[in-house]
Short mmCIF file of C-alpha atoms in Angstrom, two decimals:
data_model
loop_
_atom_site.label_atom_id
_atom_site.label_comp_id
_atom_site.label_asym_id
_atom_site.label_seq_id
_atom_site.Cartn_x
_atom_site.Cartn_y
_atom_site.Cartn_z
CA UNK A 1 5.66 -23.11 -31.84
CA UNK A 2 9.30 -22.06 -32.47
CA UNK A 3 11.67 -22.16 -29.61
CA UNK A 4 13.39 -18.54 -28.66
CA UNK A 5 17.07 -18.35 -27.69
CA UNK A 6 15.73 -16.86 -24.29
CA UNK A 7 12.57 -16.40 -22.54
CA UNK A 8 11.57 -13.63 -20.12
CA UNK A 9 10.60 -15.44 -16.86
CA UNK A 10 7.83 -12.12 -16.29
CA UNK A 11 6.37 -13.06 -19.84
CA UNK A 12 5.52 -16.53 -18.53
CA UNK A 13 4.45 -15.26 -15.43
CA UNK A 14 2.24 -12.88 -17.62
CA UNK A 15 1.26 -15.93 -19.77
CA UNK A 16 0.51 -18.66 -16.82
CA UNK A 17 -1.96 -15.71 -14.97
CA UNK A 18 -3.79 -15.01 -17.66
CA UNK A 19 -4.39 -18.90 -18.41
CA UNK A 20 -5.20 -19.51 -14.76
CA UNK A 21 -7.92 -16.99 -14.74
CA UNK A 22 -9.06 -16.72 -18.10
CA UNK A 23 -9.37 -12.94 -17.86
CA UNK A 24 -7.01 -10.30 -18.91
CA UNK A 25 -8.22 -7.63 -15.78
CA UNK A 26 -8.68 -10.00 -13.54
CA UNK A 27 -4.71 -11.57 -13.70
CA UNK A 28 -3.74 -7.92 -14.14
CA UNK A 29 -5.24 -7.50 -10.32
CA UNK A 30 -2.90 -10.42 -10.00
CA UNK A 31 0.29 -9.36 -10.97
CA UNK A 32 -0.42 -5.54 -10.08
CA UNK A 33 0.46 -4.40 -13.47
CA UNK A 34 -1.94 -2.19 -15.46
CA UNK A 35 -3.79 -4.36 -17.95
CA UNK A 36 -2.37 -2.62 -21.04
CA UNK A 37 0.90 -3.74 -19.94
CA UNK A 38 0.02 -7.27 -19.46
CA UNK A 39 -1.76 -7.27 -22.48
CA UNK A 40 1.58 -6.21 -24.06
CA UNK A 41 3.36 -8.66 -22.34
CA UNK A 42 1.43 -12.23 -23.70
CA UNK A 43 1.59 -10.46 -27.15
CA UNK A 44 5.20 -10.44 -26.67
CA UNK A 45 5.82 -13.78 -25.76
CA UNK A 46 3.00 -15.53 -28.68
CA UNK A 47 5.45 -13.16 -30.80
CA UNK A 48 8.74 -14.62 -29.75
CA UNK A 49 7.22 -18.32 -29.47
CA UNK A 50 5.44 -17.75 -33.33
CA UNK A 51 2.21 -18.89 -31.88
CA UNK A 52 -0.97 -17.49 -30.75
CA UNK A 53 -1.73 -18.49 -26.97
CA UNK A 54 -5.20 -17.77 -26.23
CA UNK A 55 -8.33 -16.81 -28.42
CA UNK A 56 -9.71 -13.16 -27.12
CA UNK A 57 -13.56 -12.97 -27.50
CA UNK A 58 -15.70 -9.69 -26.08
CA UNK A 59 -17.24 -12.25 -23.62
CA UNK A 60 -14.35 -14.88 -22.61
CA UNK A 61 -10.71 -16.20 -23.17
CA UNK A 62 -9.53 -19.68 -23.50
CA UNK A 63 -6.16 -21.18 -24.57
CA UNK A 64 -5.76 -22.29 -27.91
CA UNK A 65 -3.81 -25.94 -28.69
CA UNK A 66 -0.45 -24.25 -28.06
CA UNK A 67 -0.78 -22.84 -24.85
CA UNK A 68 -2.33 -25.75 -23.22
CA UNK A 69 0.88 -27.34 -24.10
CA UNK A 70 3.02 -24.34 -23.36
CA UNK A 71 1.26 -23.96 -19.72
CA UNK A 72 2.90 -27.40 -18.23
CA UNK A 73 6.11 -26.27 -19.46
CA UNK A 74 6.25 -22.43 -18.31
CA UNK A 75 4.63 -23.50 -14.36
CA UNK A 76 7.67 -25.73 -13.99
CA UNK A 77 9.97 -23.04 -15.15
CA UNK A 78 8.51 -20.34 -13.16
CA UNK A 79 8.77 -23.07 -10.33
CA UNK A 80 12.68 -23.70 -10.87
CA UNK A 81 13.22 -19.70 -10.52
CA UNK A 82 11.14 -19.88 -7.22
CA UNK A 83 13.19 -22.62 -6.32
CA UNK A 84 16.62 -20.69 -7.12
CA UNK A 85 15.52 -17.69 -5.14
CA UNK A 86 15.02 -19.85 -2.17
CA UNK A 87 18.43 -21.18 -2.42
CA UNK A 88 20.32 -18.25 -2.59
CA UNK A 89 18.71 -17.03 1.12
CA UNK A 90 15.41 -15.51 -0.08
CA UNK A 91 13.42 -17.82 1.93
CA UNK A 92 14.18 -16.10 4.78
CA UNK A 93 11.14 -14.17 6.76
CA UNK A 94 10.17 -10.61 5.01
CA UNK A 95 10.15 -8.30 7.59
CA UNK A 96 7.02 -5.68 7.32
CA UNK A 97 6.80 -2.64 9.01
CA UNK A 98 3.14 -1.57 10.14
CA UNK A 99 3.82 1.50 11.32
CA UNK A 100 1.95 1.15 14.94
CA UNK A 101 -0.36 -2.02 16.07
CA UNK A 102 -3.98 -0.83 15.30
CA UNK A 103 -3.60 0.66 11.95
CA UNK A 104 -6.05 -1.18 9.10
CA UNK A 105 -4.60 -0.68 5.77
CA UNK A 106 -1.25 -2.04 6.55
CA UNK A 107 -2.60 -4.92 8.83
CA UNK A 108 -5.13 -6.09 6.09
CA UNK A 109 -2.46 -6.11 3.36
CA UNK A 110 0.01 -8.06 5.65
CA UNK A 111 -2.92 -10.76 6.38
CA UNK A 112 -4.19 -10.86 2.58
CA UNK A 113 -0.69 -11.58 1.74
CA UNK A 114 0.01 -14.08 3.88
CA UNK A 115 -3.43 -15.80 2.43
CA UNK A 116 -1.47 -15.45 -1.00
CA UNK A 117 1.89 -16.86 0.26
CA UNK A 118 1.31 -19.26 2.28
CA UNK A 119 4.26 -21.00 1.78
CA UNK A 120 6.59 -17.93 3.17
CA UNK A 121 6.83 -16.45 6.64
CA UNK A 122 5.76 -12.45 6.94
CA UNK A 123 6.80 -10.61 10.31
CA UNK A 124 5.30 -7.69 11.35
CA UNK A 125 7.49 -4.89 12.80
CA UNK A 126 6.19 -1.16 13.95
CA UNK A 127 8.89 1.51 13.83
CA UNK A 128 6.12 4.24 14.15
CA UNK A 129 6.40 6.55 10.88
CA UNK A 130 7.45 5.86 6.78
CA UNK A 131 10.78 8.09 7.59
CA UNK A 132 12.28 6.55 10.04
CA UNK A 133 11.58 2.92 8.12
CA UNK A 134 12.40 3.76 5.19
CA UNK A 135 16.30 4.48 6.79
CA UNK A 136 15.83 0.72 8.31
CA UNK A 137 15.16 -0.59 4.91
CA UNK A 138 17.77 1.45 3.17
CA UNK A 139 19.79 -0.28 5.53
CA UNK A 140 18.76 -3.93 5.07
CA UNK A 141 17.50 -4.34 8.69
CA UNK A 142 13.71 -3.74 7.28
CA UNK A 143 12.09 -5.08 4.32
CA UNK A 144 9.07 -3.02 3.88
CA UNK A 145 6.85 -0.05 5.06
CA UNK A 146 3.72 1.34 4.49
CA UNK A 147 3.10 5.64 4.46
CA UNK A 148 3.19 8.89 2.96
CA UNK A 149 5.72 8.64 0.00
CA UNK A 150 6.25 11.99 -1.31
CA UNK A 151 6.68 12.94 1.84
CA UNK A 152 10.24 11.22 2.04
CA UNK A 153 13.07 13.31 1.12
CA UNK A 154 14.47 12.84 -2.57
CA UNK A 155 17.43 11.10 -0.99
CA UNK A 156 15.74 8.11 0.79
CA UNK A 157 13.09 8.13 -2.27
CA UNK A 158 16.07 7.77 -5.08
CA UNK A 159 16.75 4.14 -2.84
CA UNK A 160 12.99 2.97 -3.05
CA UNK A 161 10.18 1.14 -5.17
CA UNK A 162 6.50 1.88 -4.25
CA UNK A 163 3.59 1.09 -4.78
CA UNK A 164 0.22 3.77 -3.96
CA UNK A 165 -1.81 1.41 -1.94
CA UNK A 166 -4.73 3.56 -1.03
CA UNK A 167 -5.99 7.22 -0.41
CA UNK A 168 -7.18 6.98 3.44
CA UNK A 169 -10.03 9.44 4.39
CA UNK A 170 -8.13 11.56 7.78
CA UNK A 171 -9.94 11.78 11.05
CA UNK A 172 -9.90 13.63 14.07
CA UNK A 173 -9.62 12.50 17.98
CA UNK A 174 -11.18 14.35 20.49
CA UNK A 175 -11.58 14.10 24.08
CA UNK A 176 -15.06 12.74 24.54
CA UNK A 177 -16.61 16.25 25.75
CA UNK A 178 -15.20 18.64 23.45
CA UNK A 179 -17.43 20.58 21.78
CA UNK A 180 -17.45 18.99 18.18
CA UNK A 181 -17.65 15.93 19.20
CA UNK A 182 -21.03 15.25 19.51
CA UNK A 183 -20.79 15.96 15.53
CA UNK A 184 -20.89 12.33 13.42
CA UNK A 185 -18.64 14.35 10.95
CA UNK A 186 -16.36 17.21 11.20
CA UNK A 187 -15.88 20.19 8.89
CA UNK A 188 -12.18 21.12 8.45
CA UNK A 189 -13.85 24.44 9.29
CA UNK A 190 -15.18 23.52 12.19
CA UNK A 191 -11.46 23.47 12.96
CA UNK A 192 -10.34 26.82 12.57
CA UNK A 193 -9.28 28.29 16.01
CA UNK A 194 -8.19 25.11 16.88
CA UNK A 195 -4.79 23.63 17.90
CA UNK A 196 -4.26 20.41 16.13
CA UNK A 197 -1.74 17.99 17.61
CA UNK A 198 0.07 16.01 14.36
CA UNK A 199 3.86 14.30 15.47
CA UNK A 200 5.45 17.29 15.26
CA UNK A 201 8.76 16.94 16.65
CA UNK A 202 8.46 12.95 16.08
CA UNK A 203 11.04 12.01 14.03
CA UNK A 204 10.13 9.14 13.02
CA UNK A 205 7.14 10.71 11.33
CA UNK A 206 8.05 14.39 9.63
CA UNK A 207 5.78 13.25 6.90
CA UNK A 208 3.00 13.12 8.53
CA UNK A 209 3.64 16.64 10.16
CA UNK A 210 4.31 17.80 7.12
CA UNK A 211 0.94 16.82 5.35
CA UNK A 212 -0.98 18.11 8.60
CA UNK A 213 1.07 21.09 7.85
CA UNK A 214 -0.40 21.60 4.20
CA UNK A 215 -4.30 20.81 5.25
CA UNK A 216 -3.63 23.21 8.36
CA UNK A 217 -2.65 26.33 5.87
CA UNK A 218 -5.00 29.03 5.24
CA UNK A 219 -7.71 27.06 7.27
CA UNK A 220 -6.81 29.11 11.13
CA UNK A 221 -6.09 25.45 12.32
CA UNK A 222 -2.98 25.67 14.51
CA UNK A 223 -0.44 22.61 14.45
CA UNK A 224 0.41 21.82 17.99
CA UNK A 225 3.56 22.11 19.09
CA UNK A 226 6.32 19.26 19.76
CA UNK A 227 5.41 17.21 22.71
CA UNK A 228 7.24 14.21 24.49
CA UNK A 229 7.22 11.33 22.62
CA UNK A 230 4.42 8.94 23.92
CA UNK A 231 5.25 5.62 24.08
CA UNK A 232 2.08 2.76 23.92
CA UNK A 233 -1.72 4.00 24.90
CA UNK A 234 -1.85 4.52 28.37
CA UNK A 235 1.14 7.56 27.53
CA UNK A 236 -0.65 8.74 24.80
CA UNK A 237 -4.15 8.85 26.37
CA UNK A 238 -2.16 10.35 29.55
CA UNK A 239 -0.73 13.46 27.36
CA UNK A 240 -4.44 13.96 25.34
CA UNK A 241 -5.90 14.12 28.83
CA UNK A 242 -3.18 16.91 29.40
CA UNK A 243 -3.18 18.82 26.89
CA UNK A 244 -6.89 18.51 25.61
CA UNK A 245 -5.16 18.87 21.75
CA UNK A 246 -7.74 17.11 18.81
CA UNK A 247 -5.47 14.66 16.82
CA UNK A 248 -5.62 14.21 13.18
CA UNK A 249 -5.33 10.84 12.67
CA UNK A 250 -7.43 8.25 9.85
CA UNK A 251 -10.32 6.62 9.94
CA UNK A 252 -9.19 3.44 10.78
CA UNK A 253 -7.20 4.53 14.07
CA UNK A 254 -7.79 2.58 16.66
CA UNK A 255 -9.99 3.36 19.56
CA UNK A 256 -9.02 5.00 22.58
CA UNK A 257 -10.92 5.38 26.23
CA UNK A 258 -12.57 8.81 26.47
CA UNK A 259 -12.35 9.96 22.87
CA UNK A 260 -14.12 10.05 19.69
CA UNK A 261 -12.99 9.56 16.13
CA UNK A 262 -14.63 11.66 13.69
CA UNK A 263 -14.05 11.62 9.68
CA UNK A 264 -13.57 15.18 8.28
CA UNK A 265 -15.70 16.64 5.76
CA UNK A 266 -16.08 19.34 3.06
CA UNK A 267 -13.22 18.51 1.99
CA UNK A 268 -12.47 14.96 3.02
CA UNK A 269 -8.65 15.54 3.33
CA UNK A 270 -6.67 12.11 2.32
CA UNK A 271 -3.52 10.30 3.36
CA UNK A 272 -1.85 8.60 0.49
CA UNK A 273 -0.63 5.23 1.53
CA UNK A 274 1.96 3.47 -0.54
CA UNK A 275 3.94 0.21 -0.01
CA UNK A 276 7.63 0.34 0.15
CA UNK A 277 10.19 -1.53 -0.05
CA UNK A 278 13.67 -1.24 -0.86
CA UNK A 279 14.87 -0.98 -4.93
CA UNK A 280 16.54 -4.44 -6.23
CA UNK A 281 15.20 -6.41 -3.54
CA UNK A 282 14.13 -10.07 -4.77
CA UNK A 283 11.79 -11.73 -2.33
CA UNK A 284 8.97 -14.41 -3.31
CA UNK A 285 6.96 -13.01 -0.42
CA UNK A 286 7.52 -9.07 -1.82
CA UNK A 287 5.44 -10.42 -5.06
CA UNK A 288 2.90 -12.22 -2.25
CA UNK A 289 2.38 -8.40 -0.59
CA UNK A 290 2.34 -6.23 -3.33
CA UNK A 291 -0.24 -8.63 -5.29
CA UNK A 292 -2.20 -8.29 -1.58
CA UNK A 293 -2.20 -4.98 -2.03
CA UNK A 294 -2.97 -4.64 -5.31
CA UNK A 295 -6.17 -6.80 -4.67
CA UNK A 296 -7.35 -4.85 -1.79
CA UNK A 297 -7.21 -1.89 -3.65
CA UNK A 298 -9.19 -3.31 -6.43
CA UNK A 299 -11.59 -4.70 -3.89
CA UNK A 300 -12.34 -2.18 -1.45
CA UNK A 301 -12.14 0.83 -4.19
CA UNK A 302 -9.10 2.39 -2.13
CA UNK A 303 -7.63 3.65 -5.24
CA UNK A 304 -10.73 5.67 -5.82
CA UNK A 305 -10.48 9.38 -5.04
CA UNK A 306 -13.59 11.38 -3.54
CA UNK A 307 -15.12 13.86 -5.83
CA UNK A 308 -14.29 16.39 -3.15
CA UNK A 309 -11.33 14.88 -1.79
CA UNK A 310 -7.97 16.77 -0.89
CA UNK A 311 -4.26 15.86 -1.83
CA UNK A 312 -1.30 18.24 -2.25
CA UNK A 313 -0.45 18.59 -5.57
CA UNK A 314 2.71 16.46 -5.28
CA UNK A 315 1.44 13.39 -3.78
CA UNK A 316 -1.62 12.82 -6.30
CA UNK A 317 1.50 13.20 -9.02
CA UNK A 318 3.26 10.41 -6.94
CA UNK A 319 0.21 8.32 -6.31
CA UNK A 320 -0.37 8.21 -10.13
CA UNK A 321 2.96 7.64 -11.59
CA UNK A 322 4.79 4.32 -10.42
#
């Protein structure tokens, strides 16, 4: 092997994956990076080192001479830049929002990750909706959010990396004797002549109003109007009860007394959830959550869009370009 002038510290990353798992898709899960990319990546680095790392067979991959010597070598680097980031303050907790206590997808990707990273602390926060974080981390007072997006204006978007996490079938709560709710699933038009109550007048969660707003047009479903902010269960079950409104919601919302939660059908309408976090931000426990995430989206298929699901236009053109 030659020796470079300088060596990437992501093409060792790229090169130490690969030789821990021994499979190119596999460490692309990993390092949530498409496996072309990755791919691209070792070839650069056998390139700049002159030497071929691994021998690539239709059925397996295993190092050659050179990289088992090289793979000593580039751990302790990669080490050494871990160990630099800590230094200079990045060992301090990453603060996640959740959006509310309850919610799955953000949970499971905050617990995954802290499986992954053991070695750095993860805090959970819940500021409600993806707008209202997404100022917080602009600001430095938030590290990360989970949400909707395209739904952000371009302003807080130009500040912001993401990463689509998952398309999350929506969901509707109803009170426990209305009359669809004896229904396992509902039928957007099942809807129509309905008033639909969707944050409106939250704002810490216009995008969410906003997406309700698209699925609501054209289909006679009304989108309730803005209501006092509820503060923890007991208010919000207290102002259902009142007003008797259906609530879009997900799947995964949590349960509430006197109410059912019932997927919607024909077409299963989807909220695109991506991770966020603020551009230029160097954390050792950002890599830990966005590899989480990465693997539970391989894992549970959450990538995967239903043959007769519903997007808007713009957020499958976000979800798919990163």
């Amino acid at each position: 092997m030659s020796a470079p002038a300088h060596l990437d510290p992501r093409l060792l990353r790229a090169f130490v994956t690969v030789a821990e798992e021994l499979h190119f898709t596999r460490a692309a899960v990993r390092l949530y990076v498409a496996q072309q990319a990755l791919s691209r990546d070792v070839r650069r680095l056998e390139r700049e080192l002159g030497s071929e790392l691994f021998v690539r067979t239709t059925r397996q991959v295993t190092l050659t001479a050179d990289g088992e010597r090289l793979l000593p070598y580039a751990r302790r680097v990669l080490q050494a830049q871990d160990d630099l980031l800590a230094a200079a303050g990045q060992a301090r907790p990453l603060l996640v929002d959740l959006n509310s206590p309850g919610l799955e997808t953000p949970r499971r990707v905050l617990h995954r990750a802290r499986e992954l990273a053991p070695g750095h602390e993860l805090m959970a926060r819940y500021e409600s909706g993806l707008t209202w974080a997404a100022g917080e981390v602009l600001a430095g007072r938030l590290d990360a959010s989970f949400g909707r997006f395209a739904g952000l204006p371009p302003a807080l978007r130009a500040g912001l990396g993401h990463q689509p996490v998952r398309y999350e079938p929506m969901a509707v709560v109803l009170p426990e004797d209305h009359r669809l709710a004896s229904l396992p699933e509902v039928p957007l038009a099942a809807l129509a002549g309905e008033t639909v109550y969707a944050g409106a007048g939250n704002p810490r969660t216009p995008e969410w109003t906003d997406l309700a707003r698209l699925l609501f047009e054209g289909r006679d479903i009304a989108l309730a109007p803005p209501a006092p902010l509820a503060v923890g269960d007991e208010e919000f079950q207290r102002l259902m009860a009142r007003t008797r409104h259906p609530i879009l919601a997900v799947v995964d919302f949590p349960e509430l007394p006197a109410t059912v939660l019932r997927p919607l059908v024909d077409p299963v309408p989807l909220s695109p959830v991506s991770l966020v976090w603020r551009k230029g931000l160097v954390h050792p426990a950002l890599d830990g959550l966005r590899r989480a995430a990465a693997v539970l989206a391989a894992e549970e298929g959450w990538l995967e869009r239903p043959e007769r699901g519903w997007i808007p236009a713009d957020d499958a053109a976000v979800m798919t370009t990163v």
